Backbone as CSV, one residue per row, in Angstrom:
resi,resn,N_x,N_y,N_z,CA_x,CA_y,CA_z,C_x,C_y,C_z
1,ALA,-12.417,-2.269,-26.514,-11.329,-3.044,-25.949,-11.174,-2.756,-24.464
2,VAL,-11.570,-1.564,-24.018,-11.438,-1.245,-22.595,-12.267,-2.230,-21.777
3,LEU,-13.430,-2.599,-22.270,-14.313,-3.491,-21.538,-14.103,-4.971,-21.846
4,ASP,-13.316,-5.275,-22.840,-13.096,-6.666,-23.281,-11.722,-7.147,-22.805
5,ASP,-11.737,-7.930,-21.741,-10.467,-8.406,-21.179,-9.614,-9.167,-22.176
6,GLU,-10.232,-9.915,-23.059,-9.490,-10.724,-24.022,-8.850,-9.864,-25.119
7,ALA,-9.570,-8.829,-25.554,-9.082,-7.989,-26.640,-8.091,-6.911,-26.179
8,ARG,-8.113,-6.633,-24.886,-7.332,-5.516,-24.358,-5.825,-5.639,-24.575
9,PRO,-5.171,-6.808,-24.340,-3.721,-6.886,-24.530,-3.314,-6.536,-25.984
10,ALA,-4.042,-6.997,-26.964,-3.717,-6.689,-28.342,-3.935,-5.221,-28.618
11,ALA,-4.993,-4.658,-28.054,-5.287,-3.237,-28.250,-4.170,-2.382,-27.648
12,ILE,-3.685,-2.790,-26.452,-2.586,-2.059,-25.826,-1.377,-2.048,-26.757
13,GLN,-1.055,-3.185,-27.322,0.113,-3.277,-28.232,-0.097,-2.399,-29.458
14,GLU,-1.290,-2.438,-30.031,-1.564,-1.638,-31.238,-1.452,-0.139,-30.947
15,VAL,-2.042,0.283,-29.836,-1.988,1.709,-29.481,-0.563,2.135,-29.154
16,ARG,0.164,1.262,-28.458,1.555,1.539,-28.126,2.371,1.756,-29.391
17,GLU,2.168,0.885,-30.362,2.901,1.016,-31.634,2.500,2.269,-32.393
18,ALA,1.212,2.576,-32.420,0.759,3.810,-33.085,1.362,5.025,-32.388
19,LEU,1.451,4.999,-31.074,2.045,6.123,-30.313,3.539,6.225,-30.631
20,ARG,4.217,5.101,-30.731,5.660,5.134,-31.086,5.854,5.796,-32.451
21,ARG,5.002,5.390,-33.418,5.106,5.971,-34.773,4.850,7.479,-34.729
22,ALA,3.809,7.866,-33.987,3.476,9.311,-33.903,4.614,10.076,-33.216
23,ASN,5.214,9.499,-32.191,6.311,10.180,-31.496,7.540,10.336,-32.399
24,ARG,7.784,9.361,-33.271,8.929,9.461,-34.199,8.765,10.612,-35.174
25,LEU,7.530,10.978,-35.448,7.272,12.047,-36.407,7.330,13.442,-35.778
26,GLY,7.537,13.495,-34.490,7.794,14.765,-33.821,6.539,15.482,-33.341
27,THR,6.751,16.724,-32.945,5.705,17.496,-32.258,4.574,17.940,-33.175
28,ARG,4.739,17.850,-34.486,3.642,18.267,-35.353,2.410,17.367,-35.183
29,LEU,2.608,16.199,-34.556,1.502,15.292,-34.284,1.118,15.286,-32.804
30,LYS,1.328,16.416,-32.136,1.100,16.472,-30.690,-0.330,16.143,-30.297
31,VAL,-1.313,16.529,-31.123,-2.696,16.220,-30.823,-2.950,14.725,-30.932
32,GLU,-2.418,14.108,-31.978,-2.576,12.658,-32.119,-1.834,11.940,-31.013
33,GLN,-0.652,12.408,-30.655,0.114,11.799,-29.554,-0.671,11.854,-28.258
34,ALA,-1.297,12.980,-27.977,-2.084,13.139,-26.761,-3.289,12.186,-26.790
35,HIS,-3.956,12.134,-27.928,-5.135,11.270,-28.095,-4.757,9.790,-27.882
36,LEU,-3.680,9.367,-28.498,-3.223,7.991,-28.354,-2.787,7.709,-26.926
37,SER,-2.186,8.691,-26.272,-1.764,8.519,-24.874,-2.954,8.326,-23.965
38,VAL,-4.028,9.067,-24.207,-5.252,8.924,-23.435,-5.836,7.535,-23.615
39,ILE,-5.905,7.090,-24.859,-6.454,5.743,-25.142,-5.605,4.668,-24.454
40,LEU,-4.285,4.776,-24.592,-3.379,3.787,-23.959,-3.544,3.807,-22.455
41,ALA,-3.640,4.991,-21.862,-3.788,5.109,-20.398,-5.103,4.427,-19.949
42,GLU,-6.186,4.645,-20.699,-7.460,4.031,-20.338,-7.373,2.518,-20.434
43,LEU,-6.730,2.014,-21.447,-6.547,0.548,-21.610,-5.702,-0.011,-20.474
44,LEU,-4.617,0.663,-20.158,-3.758,0.203,-19.061,-4.486,0.223,-17.716
45,ASP,-5.242,1.310,-17.484,-5.977,1.417,-16.231,-7.004,0.293,-16.113
46,ALA,-7.662,-0.022,-17.214,-8.642,-1.124,-17.215,-7.971,-2.479,-16.989
47,SER,-6.676,-2.557,-17.219,-5.896,-3.772,-17.011,-5.199,-3.791,-15.651
48,ASP,-5.646,-2.902,-14.752,-5.064,-2.791,-13.409,-3.573,-2.404,-13.470
49,ARG,-3.236,-1.550,-14.429,-1.880,-1.065,-14.583,-1.887,0.457,-14.506
50,ALA,-2.485,0.977,-13.446,-2.661,2.428,-13.290,-1.317,3.165,-13.193
51,GLU,-0.348,2.576,-12.539,0.975,3.217,-12.413,1.569,3.447,-13.799
52,GLU,1.449,2.454,-14.650,1.983,2.558,-16.004,1.185,3.611,-16.774
53,ALA,-0.118,3.650,-16.554,-0.956,4.656,-17.202,-0.539,6.064,-16.796
54,CYS,-0.194,6.243,-15.511,0.281,7.538,-15.011,1.556,7.944,-15.758
55,GLU,2.458,7.006,-15.968,3.698,7.295,-16.652,3.439,7.736,-18.092
56,VAL,2.502,7.063,-18.770,2.185,7.410,-20.158,1.685,8.866,-20.215
57,LEU,0.783,9.238,-19.327,0.204,10.578,-19.380,1.155,11.650,-18.863
58,ALA,2.116,11.251,-18.050,3.121,12.228,-17.575,3.974,12.750,-18.721
59,ARG,4.072,11.988,-19.785,4.869,12.406,-20.947,4.126,13.334,-21.908
60,VAL,2.813,13.492,-21.723,2.034,14.368,-22.601,2.315,15.823,-22.216
61,LYS,2.640,16.635,-23.202,2.865,18.067,-22.995,1.501,18.780,-23.042
62,ILE,0.866,18.802,-21.900,-0.519,19.340,-21.815,-0.594,20.789,-22.261
63,ASP,0.398,21.594,-21.945,0.324,23.010,-22.284,0.391,23.271,-23.782
64,ASP,0.786,22.268,-24.567,0.839,22.420,-26.012,-0.518,22.170,-26.677
65,LEU,-1.531,21.795,-25.902,-2.826,21.448,-26.462,-3.846,22.560,-26.283
66,ASP,-4.897,22.500,-27.089,-5.974,23.488,-26.927,-6.765,23.130,-25.641
67,ASP,-7.637,24.056,-25.238,-8.349,23.911,-23.957,-9.126,22.616,-23.833
68,ALA,-9.837,22.256,-24.902,-10.689,21.057,-24.860,-9.839,19.799,-24.703
69,ARG,-8.790,19.693,-25.481,-7.934,18.495,-25.397,-7.156,18.475,-24.076
70,ARG,-6.764,19.609,-23.620,-6.091,19.702,-22.324,-6.980,19.183,-21.208
71,ALA,-8.252,19.545,-21.272,-9.217,19.105,-20.261,-9.401,17.578,-20.306
72,VAL,-9.459,17.009,-21.504,-9.617,15.572,-21.632,-8.387,14.836,-21.050
73,VAL,-7.207,15.335,-21.372,-5.991,14.701,-20.859,-5.953,14.827,-19.324
74,ARG,-6.284,16.000,-18.797,-6.281,16.166,-17.337,-7.299,15.249,-16.658
75,HIS,-8.464,15.114,-17.296,-9.487,14.228,-16.740,-8.959,12.802,-16.652
76,THR,-8.408,12.308,-17.758,-7.901,10.941,-17.775,-6.717,10.786,-16.792
77,LYS,-5.881,11.805,-16.748,-4.741,11.761,-15.832,-5.214,11.662,-14.398
78,ALA,-6.205,12.438,-14.020,-6.753,12.391,-12.658,-7.389,11.038,-12.371
79,VAL,-8.087,10.476,-13.359,-8.716,9.161,-13.175,-7.659,8.102,-12.869
80,VAL,-6.596,8.085,-13.650,-5.577,7.043,-13.426,-4.777,7.315,-12.158
81,GLN,-4.588,8.558,-11.817,-3.920,8.864,-10.548,-4.747,8.382,-9.362
82,ILE,-6.057,8.582,-9.427,-6.931,8.079,-8.396,-6.834,6.531,-8.339
83,SER,-6.878,5.892,-9.499,-6.775,4.431,-9.554,-5.442,3.950,-8.933
84,ALA,-4.391,4.741,-9.114,-3.080,4.369,-8.592,-2.910,4.748,-7.123
85,GLY,-3.932,5.383,-6.557,-3.824,5.826,-5.156,-3.011,7.060,-4.963
86,ARG,-2.786,7.797,-6.027,-2.007,9.042,-5.973,-2.962,10.214,-5.806
87,PHE,-3.573,10.296,-4.650,-4.641,11.279,-4.423,-4.142,12.710,-4.435
88,ASP,-2.979,12.964,-3.880,-2.444,14.331,-3.876,-2.110,14.765,-5.297
89,GLU,-1.580,13.859,-6.097,-1.278,14.203,-7.511,-2.565,14.447,-8.276
90,ALA,-3.576,13.615,-8.030,-4.847,13.794,-8.680,-5.457,15.165,-8.318
91,GLU,-5.357,15.504,-7.065,-5.869,16.817,-6.607,-5.124,17.942,-7.327
92,ALA,-3.827,17.835,-7.474,-3.033,18.867,-8.175,-3.426,18.923,-9.665
93,THR,-3.636,17.779,-10.253,-4.055,17.742,-11.670,-5.409,18.431,-11.821
94,ILE,-6.304,18.145,-10.950,-7.647,18.760,-10.999,-7.567,20.271,-10.765
95,ARG,-6.760,20.668,-9.817,-6.601,22.106,-9.517,-6.028,22.866,-10.727
96,ALA,-5.228,22.176,-11.520,-4.605,22.832,-12.693,-5.613,23.069,-13.813
97,HIS,-6.775,22.410,-13.744,-7.826,22.568,-14.767,-8.436,23.930,-14.659
98,ARG,-8.552,24.620,-15.789,-9.145,25.967,-15.834,-10.380,25.945,-16.723
99,PRO,-11.553,25.736,-16.143,-12.779,25.807,-16.943,-12.934,27.215,-17.496
100,PRO,-13.707,27.436,-18.502,-14.487,26.428,-19.179,-13.764,25.865,-20.390
101,SER,-13.910,24.592,-20.571,-13.434,23.948,-21.802,-14.651,23.376,-22.484
102,GLU,-15.027,22.223,-22.094,-16.266,21.573,-22.538,-17.092,21.377,-21.295
103,PRO,-18.357,21.809,-21.261,-19.157,21.700,-20.054,-19.182,20.284,-19.474
104,ASP,-19.296,19.268,-20.325,-19.353,17.905,-19.869,-18.031,17.506,-19.205
105,VAL,-16.913,17.838,-19.818,-15.602,17.506,-19.282,-15.353,18.260,-17.978
106,ASP,-15.721,19.550,-17.969,-15.554,20.335,-16.735,-16.336,19.707,-15.591
107,ALA,-17.555,19.275,-15.866,-18.394,18.656,-14.828,-17.777,17.348,-14.351
108,ARG,-17.252,16.564,-15.277,-16.616,15.280,-14.879,-15.350,15.501,-14.070
109,ILE,-14.615,16.562,-14.371,-13.439,16.873,-13.568,-13.870,17.288,-12.170
110,GLU,-14.969,18.033,-12.065,-15.521,18.397,-10.763,-15.910,17.144,-9.976
111,LEU,-16.506,16.168,-10.659,-16.848,14.910,-9.979,-15.620,14.182,-9.502
112,LEU,-14.565,14.228,-10.283,-13.317,13.606,-9.847,-12.761,14.276,-8.601
113,SER,-12.901,15.591,-8.522,-12.429,16.282,-7.329,-13.232,15.813,-6.097
114,ARG,-14.477,15.483,-6.303,-15.311,14.957,-5.221,-14.807,13.570,-4.795
115,MET,-14.390,12.741,-5.789,-13.880,11.418,-5.477,-12.583,11.509,-4.665
116,VAL,-11.739,12.455,-5.035,-10.508,12.643,-4.273,-10.826,12.998,-2.819
117,LYS,-11.814,13.890,-2.643,-12.208,14.266,-1.282,-12.694,13.028,-0.490
118,ILE,-13.444,12.176,-1.149,-13.930,10.965,-0.476,-12.738,10.108,-0.036
119,GLU,-11.812,9.927,-0.945,-10.619,9.112,-0.657,-9.758,9.719,0.480
120,LYS,-9.834,11.026,0.631,-9.064,11.696,1.673,-9.873,11.847,2.963
121,GLY,-11.051,11.204,3.030,-11.845,11.239,4.236,-12.696,12.472,4.400
122,GLU,-12.974,13.149,3.305,-13.754,14.390,3.352,-15.108,14.215,2.629
123,ALA,-15.802,13.162,2.985,-17.059,12.820,2.269,-18.130,13.892,2.404
124,GLU,-18.221,14.513,3.568,-19.222,15.572,3.747,-18.956,16.739,2.800
125,ALA,-17.714,17.108,2.666,-17.342,18.198,1.749,-17.652,17.783,0.316
126,ALA,-17.426,16.511,0.004,-17.669,16.028,-1.346,-19.139,16.083,-1.720
127,MET,-20.003,15.917,-0.713,-21.481,15.941,-0.944,-22.007,17.350,-1.204
128,GLU,-21.342,18.354,-0.637,-21.844,19.715,-0.733,-21.950,20.152,-2.195
129,GLY,-23.146,20.591,-2.594,-23.337,21.142,-3.909,-23.230,20.138,-5.056
130,LEU,-23.326,18.852,-4.728,-23.168,17.817,-5.760,-24.192,17.970,-6.884
131,ASP,-25.426,18.256,-6.523,-26.470,18.382,-7.533,-26.256,19.574,-8.480
132,SER,-25.528,20.581,-8.006,-25.297,21.766,-8.846,-24.438,21.426,-10.078
133,ILE,-23.703,20.332,-10.014,-22.899,19.926,-11.169,-23.757,19.641,-12.378
134,LEU,-24.906,19.040,-12.170,-25.818,18.750,-13.312,-26.303,20.017,-14.007
135,ALA,-26.439,21.089,-13.264,-26.932,22.340,-13.836,-25.934,22.904,-14.847
136,LYS,-24.672,22.504,-14.743,-23.643,22.998,-15.655,-23.730,22.362,-17.033
137,VAL,-24.521,21.268,-17.143,-24.619,20.559,-18.426,-26.097,20.358,-18.745
138,PRO,-26.750,21.419,-19.236,-28.159,21.301,-19.576,-28.341,20.282,-20.700
139,GLY,-29.434,19.526,-20.594,-29.692,18.531,-21.644,-28.651,17.450,-21.678
140,ASP,-28.177,17.013,-20.524,-27.133,15.995,-20.444,-27.505,14.762,-21.258
141,GLU,-26.634,14.434,-22.202,-26.829,13.238,-23.029,-25.682,12.256,-22.856
142,THR,-24.839,12.505,-21.879,-23.633,11.716,-21.742,-23.593,10.832,-20.496
143,GLY,-24.691,10.765,-19.758,-24.714,9.933,-18.557,-24.156,10.632,-17.327
144,LEU,-24.035,11.928,-17.392,-23.483,12.663,-16.232,-24.369,12.473,-15.005
145,ALA,-25.675,12.433,-15.192,-26.593,12.262,-14.052,-26.299,10.946,-13.341
146,ASP,-26.008,9.902,-14.116,-25.669,8.610,-13.512,-24.364,8.698,-12.728
147,ASP,-23.411,9.442,-13.266,-22.124,9.612,-12.565,-22.308,10.372,-11.249
148,VAL,-23.205,11.341,-11.262,-23.505,12.087,-10.027,-24.101,11.135,-8.988
149,LEU,-25.003,10.254,-9.432,-25.574,9.258,-8.506,-24.493,8.362,-7.912
150,VAL,-23.556,7.937,-8.731,-22.493,7.070,-8.248,-21.630,7.796,-7.227
151,VAL,-21.307,9.046,-7.504,-20.490,9.812,-6.543,-21.274,10.037,-5.248
152,ARG,-22.562,10.346,-5.391,-23.388,10.518,-4.189,-23.412,9.228,-3.370
153,ALA,-23.550,8.090,-4.036,-23.562,6.808,-3.338,-22.229,6.578,-2.634
154,ALA,-21.143,6.925,-3.298,-19.812,6.773,-2.672,-19.693,7.667,-1.444
155,CYS,-20.223,8.866,-1.522,-20.212,9.771,-0.351,-21.006,9.181,0.797
156,LEU,-22.203,8.711,0.479,-23.053,8.146,1.504,-22.407,6.922,2.149
157,GLU,-21.803,6.063,1.354,-21.133,4.894,1.903,-19.970,5.319,2.831
158,ALA,-19.217,6.308,2.366,-18.087,6.794,3.194,-18.576,7.379,4.521
159,LEU,-19.788,7.902,4.517,-20.373,8.477,5.728,-21.059,7.418,6.609
160,GLY,-20.959,6.146,6.143,-21.545,5.053,6.919,-23.011,4.852,6.668
161,LYS,-23.548,5.456,5.611,-24.959,5.344,5.277,-25.149,4.372,4.118
162,LYS,-24.848,3.118,4.405,-24.825,2.099,3.380,-26.190,1.874,2.706
163,ASP,-27.265,1.839,3.479,-28.612,1.653,2.914,-28.983,2.795,1.968
164,GLU,-28.639,4.024,2.355,-28.914,5.158,1.460,-28.059,5.101,0.208
165,ALA,-26.818,4.624,0.326,-25.953,4.490,-0.826,-26.516,3.457,-1.821
166,ILE,-26.981,2.355,-1.272,-27.582,1.308,-2.129,-28.826,1.855,-2.818
167,ALA,-29.634,2.635,-2.091,-30.821,3.230,-2.696,-30.460,4.162,-3.862
168,GLU,-29.393,4.893,-3.710,-28.916,5.771,-4.825,-28.525,4.928,-6.022
169,LEU,-27.778,3.862,-5.800,-27.321,3.025,-6.906,-28.473,2.319,-7.584
170,ARG,-29.533,2.009,-6.852,-30.713,1.364,-7.445,-31.406,2.294,-8.481
171,LYS,-31.204,3.584,-8.308,-31.786,4.531,-9.284,-31.159,4.395,-10.662
172,LEU,-30.023,3.726,-10.751,-29.352,3.510,-12.033,-30.032,2.478,-12.884
173,GLU,-30.856,1.632,-12.267,-31.468,0.512,-12.992,-32.553,0.980,-13.961
């Protein structure tokens, strides 16, 4: 539904209702509440409603979750904060992350920190050590290498190296 513009409004309503039901049952469903909040935030963000997505995730009690779930919520929270243009908040969310949780999630949070640097005009700093992120996830099966290419292309474009950025993106084909 995240990728399907037509199905997304109904999916948002369904997830919203499921989250309301889970919230009525109290804190014993905190993991399910967090999971549903992440799904709802992703759907809202895909619908260009990043501010609303930020509000949904602000209600999640991150400290009540285990490390892996906390990392997933922080990752999604930083993504929607970046989408909403809340770069300082995204930076604070990323700083609050304490690896290790899941190597893949930790690496993606590191990539998000690079995106914040790009948005703040620090593209050179974002480029430094970018390839080392892949080393943190041996045998990557989740497309992390593609995400590194995208971040590298964004850095290059921000540095005014448009042709090099396009060359990086062509590697995705």
